[in-house]
């Protein structure tokens, strides 16, 4: 993997919302930026059109560590259509001041362009909805690093559900945590004429405040020594 570089992006948005699309009256949220969302953030910073975003999805691999889940909060609102229509209550889940470590791996040119775009973005970078503007977690929040392949059984990053189901335990280290839970994460899109795009999902297990020890080592990418499962 000598031609592959890694980009680590450490962010701490004031609030974050990554909608789970299954109920129109409950705007629930993933507790992490899904793959399509994170790569979409890079595409926006680079000023890429839809077709180029599709190509970027093919070029990059992605993993994420929830360094701090933040505080889960809920907003409630009502849709008002007319004086005689019923009110439709909507609940929206947000995470207040979480911290994420985002990992991207790709060819040298793509990684360097993404790095430079985040320093001088075409469009304001945000994660999830347009209110979730990213803020650096620290002054030096962008790092281009060497990437190597490896195997590891102890991980702080998201892991595939099938590997977790084969045998795993969660080692709790912090009071502010999220216990492992399975999610369907959008990882790509299919495009059809007249129907727009539809998400392709992969089942993952997300957690925070500790690490997971799998029954068997799995293939990972080492970002400057940090083992990350990349989708």
Coordinates of C-alpha atoms in Angstrom, one line a residue, residues 2-216:
X2 CA 2.9 2.3 -0.7
X3 CA 0.8 4.6 -2.9
X4 CA -1.9 5.1 -0.3
X5 CA -2.0 8.0 2.1
X6 CA -4.3 8.7 5.0
X7 CA -6.0 11.8 6.1
X8 CA -7.1 12.1 9.8
X9 CA -9.7 14.9 10.5
X10 CA -10.5 15.6 14.2
X11 CA -13.7 17.6 14.6
X12 CA -15.9 18.8 17.4
X13 CA -19.1 20.3 16.1
X14 CA -21.4 22.3 18.4
X15 CA -24.2 19.9 17.4
X16 CA -24.5 17.0 15.0
X17 CA -27.4 15.3 13.4
X18 CA -27.1 12.4 11.0
X19 CA -30.6 11.3 10.1
X20 CA -31.6 7.7 10.2
X21 CA -34.2 7.5 7.3
X22 CA -37.0 5.3 8.6
X23 CA -39.6 7.6 10.2
X24 CA -40.8 11.0 9.1
X25 CA -42.0 12.0 12.6
X26 CA -38.9 10.8 14.4
X27 CA -35.7 12.4 13.1
X28 CA -33.4 10.0 14.8
X29 CA -29.6 10.3 14.4
X30 CA -26.6 8.0 13.9
X31 CA -24.1 8.8 16.7
X32 CA -21.4 9.1 14.1
X33 CA -21.0 10.5 10.6
X34 CA -21.8 7.8 8.0
X35 CA -19.4 7.1 5.2
X36 CA -21.5 9.0 2.6
X37 CA -21.8 12.0 4.9
X38 CA -18.1 12.2 5.7
X39 CA -17.0 11.9 2.1
X40 CA -19.8 14.3 1.1
X41 CA -18.2 16.8 3.5
X42 CA -14.9 16.5 1.6
X43 CA -16.7 16.8 -1.8
X44 CA -18.4 20.0 -0.6
X45 CA -15.1 21.5 0.6
X46 CA -13.5 20.6 -2.8
X47 CA -16.5 22.1 -4.7
X48 CA -17.3 18.9 -6.5
X49 CA -20.5 18.3 -8.5
X50 CA -22.6 15.2 -8.1
X51 CA -20.7 13.1 -10.7
X52 CA -17.4 13.9 -9.1
X53 CA -18.8 13.0 -5.7
X54 CA -19.7 9.6 -7.0
X55 CA -16.1 9.1 -8.2
X56 CA -14.8 10.2 -4.8
X57 CA -16.9 7.6 -3.1
X58 CA -15.1 5.0 -5.2
X59 CA -11.6 6.4 -4.5
X60 CA -11.7 6.7 -0.7
X61 CA -12.0 4.3 2.2
X62 CA -13.4 5.6 5.4
X63 CA -13.4 4.8 9.1
X64 CA -14.4 6.7 12.3
X65 CA -13.7 6.7 16.0
X66 CA -16.3 8.3 18.3
X67 CA -13.8 10.0 20.6
X68 CA -16.6 11.6 22.7
X69 CA -20.3 11.0 22.0
X70 CA -21.3 14.3 23.5
X71 CA -24.7 14.8 25.0
X72 CA -27.8 13.4 23.4
X73 CA -30.6 16.0 23.2
X74 CA -34.0 16.2 21.6
X75 CA -35.8 19.0 19.9
X76 CA -39.6 18.9 19.5
X77 CA -41.5 20.9 16.9
X78 CA -44.9 20.8 15.2
X79 CA -45.8 21.1 11.5
X80 CA -48.6 23.6 11.0
X81 CA -50.3 23.4 7.6
X82 CA -53.6 25.3 8.0
X83 CA -55.9 26.4 10.8
X84 CA -58.1 23.3 10.3
X85 CA -55.4 20.7 9.9
X86 CA -53.9 18.7 12.8
X87 CA -50.5 19.5 14.2
X88 CA -47.9 16.9 13.5
X89 CA -45.3 16.7 16.3
X90 CA -41.7 15.9 15.2
X91 CA -38.8 14.9 17.5
X92 CA -35.3 15.5 16.3
X93 CA -32.3 13.9 18.0
X94 CA -29.0 15.9 18.2
X95 CA -25.6 15.3 19.8
X96 CA -24.2 18.3 21.6
X97 CA -20.4 18.8 21.2
X98 CA -19.4 15.3 20.2
X99 CA -15.8 14.6 19.0
X100 CA -15.1 12.5 16.0
X101 CA -11.8 11.2 14.5
X102 CA -12.5 10.7 10.8
X103 CA -10.1 8.5 8.8
X104 CA -9.8 8.6 5.0
X105 CA -7.5 6.5 2.8
X106 CA -6.8 7.0 -0.9
X107 CA -4.2 7.8 -3.5
X108 CA -1.8 10.6 -2.8
X109 CA -3.3 13.2 -5.1
X110 CA -6.9 12.7 -3.8
X111 CA -5.8 12.9 -0.1
X112 CA -3.7 16.0 -0.7
X113 CA -6.6 17.8 -2.5
X114 CA -9.0 16.9 0.3
X115 CA -6.5 18.2 2.9
X116 CA -6.0 21.5 1.1
X117 CA -9.7 21.9 0.5
X118 CA -10.5 21.7 4.2
X119 CA -8.0 24.4 4.8
X120 CA -9.6 26.6 2.1
X121 CA -13.0 25.2 1.3
X122 CA -15.2 26.1 -1.6
X123 CA -18.3 25.5 0.5
X124 CA -18.5 25.7 4.3
X125 CA -17.8 22.1 5.6
X126 CA -20.6 20.6 7.7
X127 CA -21.5 17.2 8.9
X128 CA -25.1 15.9 8.5
X129 CA -27.6 18.7 8.2
X130 CA -26.6 22.3 7.3
X131 CA -26.7 23.4 10.9
X132 CA -23.9 21.0 11.9
X133 CA -20.9 23.1 10.9
X134 CA -17.7 21.4 11.7
X135 CA -15.3 22.9 14.2
X136 CA -11.7 21.7 14.7
X137 CA -11.2 19.6 17.8
X138 CA -7.8 21.2 18.2
X139 CA -5.5 23.6 16.5
X140 CA -3.8 20.9 14.4
X141 CA -6.9 19.0 13.4
X142 CA -5.7 17.8 10.0
X143 CA -3.0 15.2 9.5
X144 CA -1.7 13.5 6.4
X145 CA -0.2 10.2 7.5
X146 CA 1.3 7.0 6.1
X147 CA -1.2 4.1 5.8
X148 CA -0.3 0.4 6.1
X149 CA -2.4 -2.8 6.0
X150 CA -2.6 -5.0 9.1
X151 CA -4.7 -7.1 11.4
X152 CA -6.1 -6.3 14.8
X153 CA -8.7 -7.6 17.2
X154 CA -8.8 -4.5 19.6
X155 CA -10.5 -1.5 17.9
X156 CA -11.9 1.9 18.8
X157 CA -13.4 2.4 15.4
X158 CA -16.7 1.2 14.0
X159 CA -16.6 -2.6 13.2
X160 CA -18.7 -4.7 10.8
X161 CA -21.7 -6.3 12.5
X162 CA -20.8 -9.8 11.3
X163 CA -17.4 -9.6 12.9
X164 CA -18.9 -8.4 16.2
X165 CA -21.5 -11.1 16.1
X166 CA -18.8 -13.7 15.8
X167 CA -17.7 -13.0 19.3
X168 CA -16.7 -9.7 21.0
X169 CA -16.6 -7.9 24.3
X170 CA -16.7 -4.2 25.1
X171 CA -14.1 -2.8 27.4
X172 CA -15.5 0.3 29.1
X173 CA -12.9 3.0 29.9
X174 CA -14.9 6.3 30.2
X175 CA -17.9 7.5 32.0
X176 CA -19.3 9.3 29.0
X177 CA -19.9 6.3 26.7
X178 CA -22.1 4.6 24.2
X179 CA -22.5 0.8 24.5
X180 CA -22.2 -1.1 21.3
X181 CA -25.3 -0.9 19.0
X182 CA -25.9 -2.1 15.5
X183 CA -26.8 0.4 12.7
X184 CA -27.4 0.3 9.0
X185 CA -24.9 2.8 7.6
X186 CA -25.2 4.2 4.1
X187 CA -21.9 3.5 2.3
X188 CA -22.7 4.2 -1.3
X189 CA -25.5 5.1 -3.7
X190 CA -27.1 3.5 -6.7
X191 CA -28.4 5.8 -9.4
X192 CA -31.3 5.1 -11.8
X193 CA -32.9 7.4 -14.4
X194 CA -36.0 9.1 -13.1
X195 CA -35.7 7.9 -9.5
X196 CA -32.6 9.8 -8.4
X197 CA -30.2 8.0 -6.0
X198 CA -30.8 5.3 -3.4
X199 CA -28.5 4.4 -0.5
X200 CA -26.6 1.1 -0.2
X201 CA -26.3 0.1 3.4
X202 CA -23.9 -2.0 5.5
X203 CA -24.5 -3.1 9.0
X204 CA -22.0 -1.8 11.5
X205 CA -21.5 -1.6 15.3
X206 CA -20.8 1.8 16.8
X207 CA -19.7 2.5 20.4
X208 CA -17.7 5.1 22.4
X209 CA -15.8 5.4 25.7
X210 CA -13.8 2.2 25.3
X211 CA -12.8 -0.4 22.8
X212 CA -14.1 -3.6 21.4
X213 CA -12.1 -6.8 21.5
X214 CA -13.1 -9.2 18.7
X215 CA -12.8 -13.0 18.9
X216 CA -10.5 -13.0 15.8

